[in-house]
C-alpha cells in the first residue's frame, strides 16, 4: 500500500512540471509577451506595474533561467502581486478566498453522494419502473440545464417571490451581532442555494453513472452465486452489489474536482460569494494577469490533488489493490 | 422416503429478446431420486444451464419467462413458492456451484465472510459461530491453511481454491440436492481431477443427490448414475449411464460417443458431429436434430436419388419426436429408432 | 466491406425508432431553422431600441416582453439562436479535428509518440476547463470567434483518448492485419479501415460535445466575457435578466428555456446515437 502511494506520488511529478510549463508558455507565447499584453490591454497597468512585472518575470534573462525562476515561484506559491489597486500578493488573496470555495464544493460533493447513489441504485434495481423513468428525465434535464439559469430561476422563486432565502453574499448585514446558533443558521441559509446549484449537474451525472454501474454489477456471476446461497434480495443488493457499484464512485468524485472549481466561478459570481471563483472572475474582468495565472495554477494543483486522493481512497477501499 | 427428490415436469422457458421470443426449453422432464447423481450433457446453448437455473429460480427475468411446467421438490412446486420461501430453499435444500470460480466470488468480501454468509442467511447461527463454521468447512474441502485463507480475498487465491470455497459454501448446510454447473470446465486439467474427487467424496459423505451439468462425457461416465442428453432445449435421451454408453439409441448420442477417443477416458468436446447447432430463434417444426441426423439424411438421399419411392422419414420434418422407453429407464426421442426397434410409449 | 450499407440502414432505423432521440433531432432541426431563417419567426429587429416600451411584460405586441432598452425579447432570442448553433458546431469541429489527429497518432504509432501525447493530455486535463477558457479569453478579447476557438482548443482531450483507445483495439483486429498483408499503406489503413470504424463513438462524443459547448458559451456570455452586446446571445440576454431579476422574470425565463431545449435536444440525440450504434448498451 505504501509502495502504491509512493509510486502514485512519483507519477504526479511529470504532471506538475507540465502544468508549470504550460502556464509559463501561456504567458510568454501570448502575442507581444507578458508585459505588453498586460499593459496594452489593461488601462490600469501603470508604468509602475510594468516595472514590477519586468522584475517579476526576469525578462532580461535567458528563457531557461526565466523558466527556472517561474518553477521556483510556483513551488513556493509565489505568484507575484496583483494588478488591482491594493497591489497585494496574489497568494495572500487566494488564501483568503479559498476556504469558502472549498467548503461549498465539499458540501455539494456530499450532497451528490447522498442523493445520487440512492437514486442510481434504486433506478437500476427497479429498472423500467416509474421511478426509473422519472429519474432518467431528471438526469437529462440536469445534464442540459444551464446552472446559472437555474440559479436565476431559484433566486426569483425563493428570493424574490417567496422571500425565504437570501440571494447574495454569505452572511446577513447583522451577521456579527448574531449568536452562534444564529450565525450557523444564517450561514446555512446563505449557502443552501449555492451548494444545491454547485452540485446539481454533478448530481445528474453521478446518479446516471451509479445506475449503469449497478446494472453492470447485477449481471455479475457473484451476484448469482449470492442469490444461490439463499440471501434475500435486499442483502444481495445492499451487501453484495452495492459495495462493488459504489467503489468506482470514489474515482469519479476525484475527477469531478475541475468541473466543480469551474462551476464555482459561475455561482460565486451570481450569488456574490467572496470565494476563489469570484476572485478569478474579477481578475479576468480587470485583466489582472498575476492573479489569473495564480488561480489557474492553484486550480490545476487542486485537480491533481483530487485525483491523487481519489486514487489512494480507491486503493484503500478495494481489496484487490489494498492486498495486491 | 418414496418418490423422487426432484421432479421437473414439462418445463418450458422462453427468452424475450429484441428480435422476438426465443424458446430455450421445450417441455423438459427430469427426475432425481434422493442420493442419486444425474448427469446432464449437451453442447453449449442447449439449455443445460437454463434448466439448472430455473430449479433455483435464478433465471434473470426479464428476459426469461417460465411458460409452463412444474418443478417439484419433495412434491412441492418450487415455481409456486413465494420469493421468501424460495430463499429458504436456495443454499439449504438445493445448492449450486457455478462454472466460473474466478468470477463467482465477490471481489470485495473475504472468502470466509462469503462462506459464513450461508449460515447467517438461513439463521443457523450467529455471526461469530458462522465464521468458525466457515473455517471448518474450508478445512473439510481441503483448503490449505483454512484459518488464514478465510481472511483472504478471492483475488489472492487460485481458481482451484476458489472452487473449493464455492463447494464449501454449497455443502455447508448439507443440502439434499447439489447442482454442479460445469464445476471443472474453467480449471486446469490436474485441478479438475482433484475437484471431481472432492465432489465424489462429499457426495458419499453427505449422501446428497447431484445434478451434474457438463459437456464432458468422460466425467459423466465416471460419476453419474443416470445420464440425460440435451439437444436444443429438449432431453433427447435419458438412461442409466451404463446403458447409455453400451447402447446409445438417439443418433445424437451415438455421434457423441463415437467422437470419444476411448470410452470412458476421453474428454473430447462435442464438436465432431457434422453440422452446426441451429439458432434457437428459428427452430422449424419436426425433429430438432433432423438436419444433422445421419438416418434422416440417408433416407432423404435415397428418396431424392430414386432408390425409395417415398420419403420413409418424412415424419422427422413434421413432428417433434416424443420420448419412448427402449429398455427399463432408457428413453430416447427418435422417429427412426422407434420405427426400427419399436418400444412402448413412455 | 459487404453489408456496410446494411449496417448504416440498421443504425438509422434504430435511431428513428428511438422516440426520445427523434424528438431531440426535431428540436435541433427547429432551432437550425430559427437560426437560418430568423425572419420567419419574428418580424422585429432585435437591435431596435425603443425607450417607450422598456421592460414590458409579455403582450400581444411583444410575445416574450421587452428588455431594459425596449428591444423585443422574442427577436433577440430568435437571432440569439445563430450564436448558439454556430458556436456549438465550430467549437466541436475544432475539438474533434484536434482530438482525431492526436488520438490517431497516439494509437497508431504507440511507443514514445503515444507516451508524450498522452502525458500532454493528462496535463491539459489537470486544468479546470472553465478556468483555462477564462484565462485565455483574458489574454485575447471576448469575441464570438475567440470563444469558438477557445472552447475548441480546450475540449479535445476526451476525443483524443477515445480515438486512441479505438485505434489501439482496431489496429489489432484481423481486417487491419489483412489489409497490411495486402500491402496497404499507412494512410490507407488509417482512413479506410480505422477511421470509419472509430466514427460511431466520435459522433456520440461530438453530439454531446455540442451540448456542452452551447452551455459553456451561454455561461461565458452570461458572465459578460462571451458574445458581446449588442449582438444578441441567449447568455447575454440572461445577464440583463439578472440585473432586473426583481421586476422582469421574462428576461430570465425565455432565453434559458431556449438553451435548455437546444442542449436537451443534443443530449437526447447523442444518447440515441450511442444506443443505435451499440444496441447491447441500450438503456444503460
mmCIF file of N, CA and C in Angstrom, chain A residues 198-282:
data_model
loop_
_atom_site.group_PDB
_atom_site.id
_atom_site.type_symbol
_atom_site.label_atom_id
_atom_site.label_comp_id
_atom_site.label_asym_id
_atom_site.label_seq_id
_atom_site.Cartn_x
_atom_site.Cartn_y
_atom_site.Cartn_z
ATOM 1 N N UNK A 198 -24.244 24.131 -7.111
ATOM 2 C CA UNK A 198 -22.905 23.630 -7.426
ATOM 3 C C UNK A 198 -22.971 22.133 -7.679
ATOM 4 N N UNK A 199 -23.867 21.458 -6.951
ATOM 5 C CA UNK A 199 -23.931 20.013 -7.081
ATOM 6 C C UNK A 199 -24.897 19.519 -8.133
ATOM 7 N N UNK A 200 -25.676 20.421 -8.707
ATOM 8 C CA UNK A 200 -26.818 19.959 -9.494
ATOM 9 C C UNK A 200 -26.445 19.093 -10.699
ATOM 10 N N UNK A 201 -25.525 19.601 -11.529
ATOM 11 C CA UNK A 201 -25.233 18.806 -12.721
ATOM 12 C C UNK A 201 -24.427 17.559 -12.359
ATOM 13 N N UNK A 202 -23.590 17.693 -11.325
ATOM 14 C CA UNK A 202 -22.871 16.519 -10.832
ATOM 15 C C UNK A 202 -23.831 15.450 -10.341
ATOM 16 N N UNK A 203 -24.904 15.908 -9.717
ATOM 17 C CA UNK A 203 -25.940 15.015 -9.209
ATOM 18 C C UNK A 203 -26.517 14.169 -10.332
ATOM 19 N N UNK A 204 -26.847 14.827 -11.423
ATOM 20 C CA UNK A 204 -27.417 14.112 -12.566
ATOM 21 C C UNK A 204 -26.418 13.091 -13.104
ATOM 22 N N UNK A 205 -25.189 13.565 -13.315
ATOM 23 C CA UNK A 205 -24.172 12.677 -13.869
ATOM 24 C C UNK A 205 -23.925 11.484 -12.967
ATOM 25 N N UNK A 206 -23.815 11.758 -11.668
ATOM 26 C CA UNK A 206 -23.478 10.681 -10.748
ATOM 27 C C UNK A 206 -24.599 9.658 -10.637
ATOM 28 N N UNK A 207 -25.847 10.105 -10.649
ATOM 29 C CA UNK A 207 -26.906 9.107 -10.497
ATOM 30 C C UNK A 207 -27.000 8.240 -11.757
ATOM 31 N N UNK A 208 -26.735 8.855 -12.917
ATOM 32 C CA UNK A 208 -26.696 8.071 -14.146
ATOM 33 C C UNK A 208 -25.570 7.041 -14.084
ATOM 34 N N UNK A 209 -24.414 7.518 -13.630
ATOM 35 C CA UNK A 209 -23.245 6.653 -13.534
ATOM 36 C C UNK A 209 -23.505 5.488 -12.580
ATOM 37 N N UNK A 210 -24.095 5.845 -11.437
ATOM 38 C CA UNK A 210 -24.406 4.847 -10.412
ATOM 39 C C UNK A 210 -25.366 3.801 -10.971
ATOM 40 N N UNK A 211 -26.351 4.265 -11.729
ATOM 41 C CA UNK A 211 -27.347 3.350 -12.282
ATOM 42 C C UNK A 211 -26.684 2.356 -13.231
ATOM 43 N N UNK A 212 -25.846 2.867 -14.146
ATOM 44 C CA UNK A 212 -25.279 1.938 -15.122
ATOM 45 C C UNK A 212 -24.258 1.018 -14.453
ATOM 46 N N UNK A 213 -23.560 1.542 -13.444
ATOM 47 C CA UNK A 213 -22.659 0.691 -12.668
ATOM 48 C C UNK A 213 -23.386 -0.461 -12.020
ATOM 49 N N UNK A 214 -24.508 -0.102 -11.408
ATOM 50 C CA UNK A 214 -25.291 -1.092 -10.668
ATOM 51 C C UNK A 214 -25.847 -2.133 -11.639
ATOM 52 N N UNK A 215 -26.319 -1.683 -12.794
ATOM 53 C CA UNK A 215 -26.837 -2.627 -13.785
ATOM 54 C C UNK A 215 -25.738 -3.590 -14.219
ATOM 55 N N UNK A 216 -24.542 -3.051 -14.344
ATOM 56 C CA UNK A 216 -23.401 -3.878 -14.733
ATOM 57 C C UNK A 216 -23.092 -4.905 -13.641
ATOM 58 N N UNK A 217 -23.044 -4.441 -12.399
ATOM 59 C CA UNK A 217 -22.672 -5.323 -11.295
ATOM 60 C C UNK A 217 -23.705 -6.434 -11.118
ATOM 61 N N UNK A 218 -24.980 -6.074 -11.284
ATOM 62 C CA UNK A 218 -26.037 -7.056 -11.025
ATOM 63 C C UNK A 218 -25.964 -8.243 -11.992
ATOM 64 N N UNK A 219 -25.314 -8.044 -13.141
ATOM 65 C CA UNK A 219 -25.196 -9.150 -14.084
ATOM 66 C C UNK A 219 -24.013 -10.066 -13.767
ATOM 67 N N UNK A 220 -23.223 -9.699 -12.767
ATOM 68 C CA UNK A 220 -22.017 -10.473 -12.494
ATOM 69 C C UNK A 220 -22.334 -11.839 -11.886
ATOM 70 N N UNK A 221 -21.405 -12.768 -12.097
ATOM 71 C CA UNK A 221 -21.584 -14.126 -11.577
ATOM 72 C C UNK A 221 -21.730 -14.156 -10.057
ATOM 73 N N UNK A 222 -20.965 -13.301 -9.368
ATOM 74 C CA UNK A 222 -21.008 -13.411 -7.912
ATOM 75 C C UNK A 222 -22.353 -12.976 -7.341
ATOM 76 N N UNK A 223 -23.122 -12.230 -8.113
ATOM 77 C CA UNK A 223 -24.463 -11.875 -7.669
ATOM 78 C C UNK A 223 -25.363 -13.115 -7.758
ATOM 79 N N UNK A 224 -25.219 -13.865 -8.855
ATOM 80 C CA UNK A 224 -25.977 -15.114 -8.980
ATOM 81 C C UNK A 224 -25.588 -16.065 -7.865
ATOM 82 N N UNK A 225 -24.298 -16.140 -7.545
ATOM 83 C CA UNK A 225 -23.925 -17.101 -6.505
ATOM 84 C C UNK A 225 -24.384 -16.623 -5.131
ATOM 85 N N UNK A 226 -24.469 -15.313 -4.939
ATOM 86 C CA UNK A 226 -25.010 -14.823 -3.665
ATOM 87 C C UNK A 226 -26.492 -15.189 -3.546
ATOM 88 N N UNK A 227 -27.211 -15.072 -4.651
ATOM 89 C CA UNK A 227 -28.626 -15.456 -4.634
ATOM 90 C C UNK A 227 -28.753 -16.948 -4.382
ATOM 91 N N UNK A 228 -27.858 -17.729 -4.998
ATOM 92 C CA UNK A 228 -27.942 -19.184 -4.865
ATOM 93 C C UNK A 228 -27.730 -19.638 -3.427
ATOM 94 N N UNK A 229 -27.072 -18.789 -2.624
ATOM 95 C CA UNK A 229 -26.884 -19.135 -1.213
ATOM 96 C C UNK A 229 -28.158 -18.987 -0.417
ATOM 97 N N UNK A 230 -29.147 -18.322 -1.004
ATOM 98 C CA UNK A 230 -30.391 -18.098 -0.290
ATOM 99 C C UNK A 230 -30.465 -16.747 0.389
ATOM 100 N N UNK A 231 -29.556 -15.828 0.017
ATOM 101 C CA UNK A 231 -29.639 -14.485 0.582
ATOM 102 C C UNK A 231 -30.890 -13.793 0.044
ATOM 103 N N UNK A 232 -31.604 -13.083 0.909
ATOM 104 C CA UNK A 232 -32.746 -12.326 0.409
ATOM 105 C C UNK A 232 -32.271 -11.213 -0.524
ATOM 106 N N UNK A 233 -33.129 -10.828 -1.459
ATOM 107 C CA UNK A 233 -32.764 -9.861 -2.493
ATOM 108 C C UNK A 233 -32.169 -8.571 -1.904
ATOM 109 N N UNK A 234 -32.766 -8.155 -0.777
ATOM 110 C CA UNK A 234 -32.291 -6.934 -0.122
ATOM 111 C C UNK A 234 -30.788 -7.047 0.185
ATOM 112 N N UNK A 235 -30.405 -8.207 0.726
ATOM 113 C CA UNK A 235 -28.989 -8.385 1.082
ATOM 114 C C UNK A 235 -28.121 -8.516 -0.149
ATOM 115 N N UNK A 236 -28.660 -9.167 -1.168
ATOM 116 C CA UNK A 236 -27.897 -9.308 -2.407
ATOM 117 C C UNK A 236 -27.582 -7.914 -2.950
ATOM 118 N N UNK A 237 -28.599 -7.057 -2.927
ATOM 119 C CA UNK A 237 -28.418 -5.719 -3.476
ATOM 120 C C UNK A 237 -27.498 -4.877 -2.599
ATOM 121 N N UNK A 238 -27.805 -4.832 -1.291
ATOM 122 C CA UNK A 238 -27.092 -3.870 -0.463
ATOM 123 C C UNK A 238 -25.752 -4.363 0.039
ATOM 124 N N UNK A 239 -25.606 -5.670 0.216
ATOM 125 C CA UNK A 239 -24.325 -6.154 0.709
ATOM 126 C C UNK A 239 -23.380 -6.498 -0.444
ATOM 127 N N UNK A 240 -23.910 -7.200 -1.435
ATOM 128 C CA UNK A 240 -23.010 -7.678 -2.481
ATOM 129 C C UNK A 240 -22.874 -6.708 -3.652
ATOM 130 N N UNK A 241 -24.007 -6.256 -4.176
ATOM 131 C CA UNK A 241 -23.938 -5.448 -5.391
ATOM 132 C C UNK A 241 -23.480 -4.025 -5.080
ATOM 133 N N UNK A 242 -24.043 -3.423 -4.049
ATOM 134 C CA UNK A 242 -23.807 -2.004 -3.812
ATOM 135 C C UNK A 242 -22.330 -1.711 -3.578
ATOM 136 N N UNK A 243 -21.694 -2.536 -2.775
ATOM 137 C CA UNK A 243 -20.280 -2.279 -2.485
ATOM 138 C C UNK A 243 -19.458 -2.188 -3.746
ATOM 139 N N UNK A 244 -19.724 -3.117 -4.663
ATOM 140 C CA UNK A 244 -18.949 -3.113 -5.897
ATOM 141 C C UNK A 244 -19.317 -1.952 -6.797
ATOM 142 N N UNK A 245 -20.594 -1.566 -6.760
ATOM 143 C CA UNK A 245 -21.030 -0.485 -7.644
ATOM 144 C C UNK A 245 -20.555 0.869 -7.123
ATOM 145 N N UNK A 246 -20.415 0.994 -5.803
ATOM 146 C CA UNK A 246 -20.054 2.293 -5.232
ATOM 147 C C UNK A 246 -18.553 2.568 -5.348
ATOM 148 N N UNK A 247 -17.758 1.503 -5.380
ATOM 149 C CA UNK A 247 -16.301 1.683 -5.396
ATOM 150 C C UNK A 247 -15.808 2.707 -6.429
ATOM 151 N N UNK A 248 -16.189 2.555 -7.701
ATOM 152 C CA UNK A 248 -15.649 3.485 -8.705
ATOM 153 C C UNK A 248 -16.114 4.921 -8.519
ATOM 154 N N UNK A 249 -17.143 5.121 -7.703
ATOM 155 C CA UNK A 249 -17.626 6.478 -7.453
ATOM 156 C C UNK A 249 -16.506 7.332 -6.856
ATOM 157 N N UNK A 250 -15.652 6.708 -6.060
ATOM 158 C CA UNK A 250 -14.546 7.443 -5.446
ATOM 159 C C UNK A 250 -13.713 8.110 -6.537
ATOM 160 N N UNK A 251 -13.431 7.343 -7.598
ATOM 161 C CA UNK A 251 -12.631 7.882 -8.692
ATOM 162 C C UNK A 251 -13.357 9.034 -9.382
ATOM 163 N N UNK A 252 -14.641 8.822 -9.632
ATOM 164 C CA UNK A 252 -15.420 9.845 -10.322
ATOM 165 C C UNK A 252 -15.448 11.134 -9.508
ATOM 166 N N UNK A 253 -15.565 10.969 -8.195
ATOM 167 C CA UNK A 253 -15.589 12.139 -7.326
ATOM 168 C C UNK A 253 -14.300 12.938 -7.492
ATOM 169 N N UNK A 254 -13.173 12.224 -7.562
ATOM 170 C CA UNK A 254 -11.895 12.896 -7.762
ATOM 171 C C UNK A 254 -11.867 13.619 -9.097
ATOM 172 N N UNK A 255 -12.438 12.961 -10.111
ATOM 173 C CA UNK A 255 -12.419 13.556 -11.451
ATOM 174 C C UNK A 255 -13.354 14.752 -11.565
ATOM 175 N N UNK A 256 -14.288 14.891 -10.608
ATOM 176 C CA UNK A 256 -15.252 15.982 -10.713
ATOM 177 C C UNK A 256 -14.702 17.293 -10.161
ATOM 178 N N UNK A 257 -13.510 17.252 -9.559
ATOM 179 C CA UNK A 257 -12.951 18.469 -8.958
ATOM 180 C C UNK A 257 -12.835 19.624 -9.968
ATOM 181 N N UNK A 258 -12.254 19.403 -11.158
ATOM 182 C CA UNK A 258 -12.126 20.541 -12.077
ATOM 183 C C UNK A 258 -13.478 21.144 -12.472
ATOM 184 N N UNK A 259 -14.486 20.300 -12.653
ATOM 185 C CA UNK A 259 -15.800 20.832 -13.027
ATOM 186 C C UNK A 259 -16.400 21.652 -11.898
ATOM 187 N N UNK A 260 -16.243 21.144 -10.665
ATOM 188 C CA UNK A 260 -16.775 21.894 -9.533
ATOM 189 C C UNK A 260 -16.079 23.246 -9.410
ATOM 190 N N UNK A 261 -14.743 23.237 -9.563
ATOM 191 C CA UNK A 261 -13.999 24.503 -9.463
ATOM 192 C C UNK A 261 -14.449 25.477 -10.549
ATOM 193 N N UNK A 262 -14.581 24.948 -11.773
ATOM 194 C CA UNK A 262 -15.026 25.811 -12.866
ATOM 195 C C UNK A 262 -16.398 26.382 -12.576
ATOM 196 N N UNK A 263 -17.277 25.533 -12.045
ATOM 197 C CA UNK A 263 -18.625 25.982 -11.714
ATOM 198 C C UNK A 263 -18.628 27.052 -10.649
ATOM 199 N N UNK A 264 -17.621 27.015 -9.766
ATOM 200 C CA UNK A 264 -17.629 27.992 -8.673
ATOM 201 C C UNK A 264 -17.492 29.414 -9.212
ATOM 202 N N UNK A 265 -16.855 29.573 -10.364
ATOM 203 C CA UNK A 265 -16.775 30.916 -10.960
ATOM 204 C C UNK A 265 -18.195 31.435 -11.192
ATOM 205 N N UNK A 266 -19.028 30.540 -11.728
ATOM 206 C CA UNK A 266 -20.375 30.973 -12.098
ATOM 207 C C UNK A 266 -21.240 31.258 -10.873
ATOM 208 N N UNK A 267 -21.327 30.276 -9.962
ATOM 209 C CA UNK A 267 -22.289 30.527 -8.884
ATOM 210 C C UNK A 267 -21.786 31.530 -7.858
ATOM 211 N N UNK A 268 -20.460 31.625 -7.698
ATOM 212 C CA UNK A 268 -19.960 32.637 -6.769
ATOM 213 C C UNK A 268 -20.215 34.039 -7.326
ATOM 214 N N UNK A 269 -20.140 34.141 -8.645
ATOM 215 C CA UNK A 269 -20.440 35.440 -9.251
ATOM 216 C C UNK A 269 -21.920 35.771 -9.097
ATOM 217 N N UNK A 270 -22.760 34.788 -9.382
ATOM 218 C CA UNK A 270 -24.198 35.045 -9.295
ATOM 219 C C UNK A 270 -24.632 35.386 -7.873
ATOM 220 N N UNK A 271 -24.149 34.600 -6.911
ATOM 221 C CA UNK A 271 -24.606 34.789 -5.535
ATOM 222 C C UNK A 271 -23.710 35.739 -4.739
ATOM 223 N N UNK A 272 -22.775 36.384 -5.422
ATOM 224 C CA UNK A 272 -21.864 37.319 -4.758
ATOM 225 C C UNK A 272 -21.196 36.687 -3.549
ATOM 226 N N UNK A 273 -20.630 35.503 -3.766
ATOM 227 C CA UNK A 273 -19.924 34.826 -2.683
ATOM 228 C C UNK A 273 -18.435 35.132 -2.807
ATOM 229 N N UNK A 274 -17.829 35.651 -1.748
ATOM 230 C CA UNK A 274 -16.431 36.068 -1.852
ATOM 231 C C UNK A 274 -15.480 34.883 -1.813
ATOM 232 N N UNK A 275 -15.499 34.049 -2.861
ATOM 233 C CA UNK A 275 -14.606 32.898 -2.906
ATOM 234 C C UNK A 275 -13.605 33.050 -4.030
ATOM 235 N N UNK A 276 -12.883 31.960 -4.292
ATOM 236 C CA UNK A 276 -11.839 31.988 -5.299
ATOM 237 C C UNK A 276 -12.418 32.180 -6.704
ATOM 238 N N UNK A 277 -13.609 31.601 -6.928
ATOM 239 C CA UNK A 277 -14.233 31.730 -8.237
ATOM 240 C C UNK A 277 -14.555 33.179 -8.553
ATOM 241 N N UNK A 278 -15.114 33.860 -7.570
ATOM 242 C CA UNK A 278 -15.441 35.270 -7.781
ATOM 243 C C UNK A 278 -14.166 36.091 -7.994
ATOM 244 N N UNK A 279 -13.149 35.758 -7.212
ATOM 245 C CA UNK A 279 -11.864 36.446 -7.344
ATOM 246 C C UNK A 279 -11.322 36.258 -8.760
ATOM 247 N N UNK A 280 -11.429 35.044 -9.258
ATOM 248 C CA UNK A 280 -10.956 34.731 -10.592
ATOM 249 C C UNK A 280 -11.715 35.566 -11.631
ATOM 250 N N UNK A 281 -13.032 35.599 -11.462
ATOM 251 C CA UNK A 281 -13.861 36.366 -12.380
ATOM 252 C C UNK A 281 -13.453 37.840 -12.374
ATOM 253 N N UNK A 282 -13.268 38.375 -11.173
ATOM 254 C CA UNK A 282 -12.843 39.775 -11.092
ATOM 255 C C UNK A 282 -11.491 39.965 -11.752
#
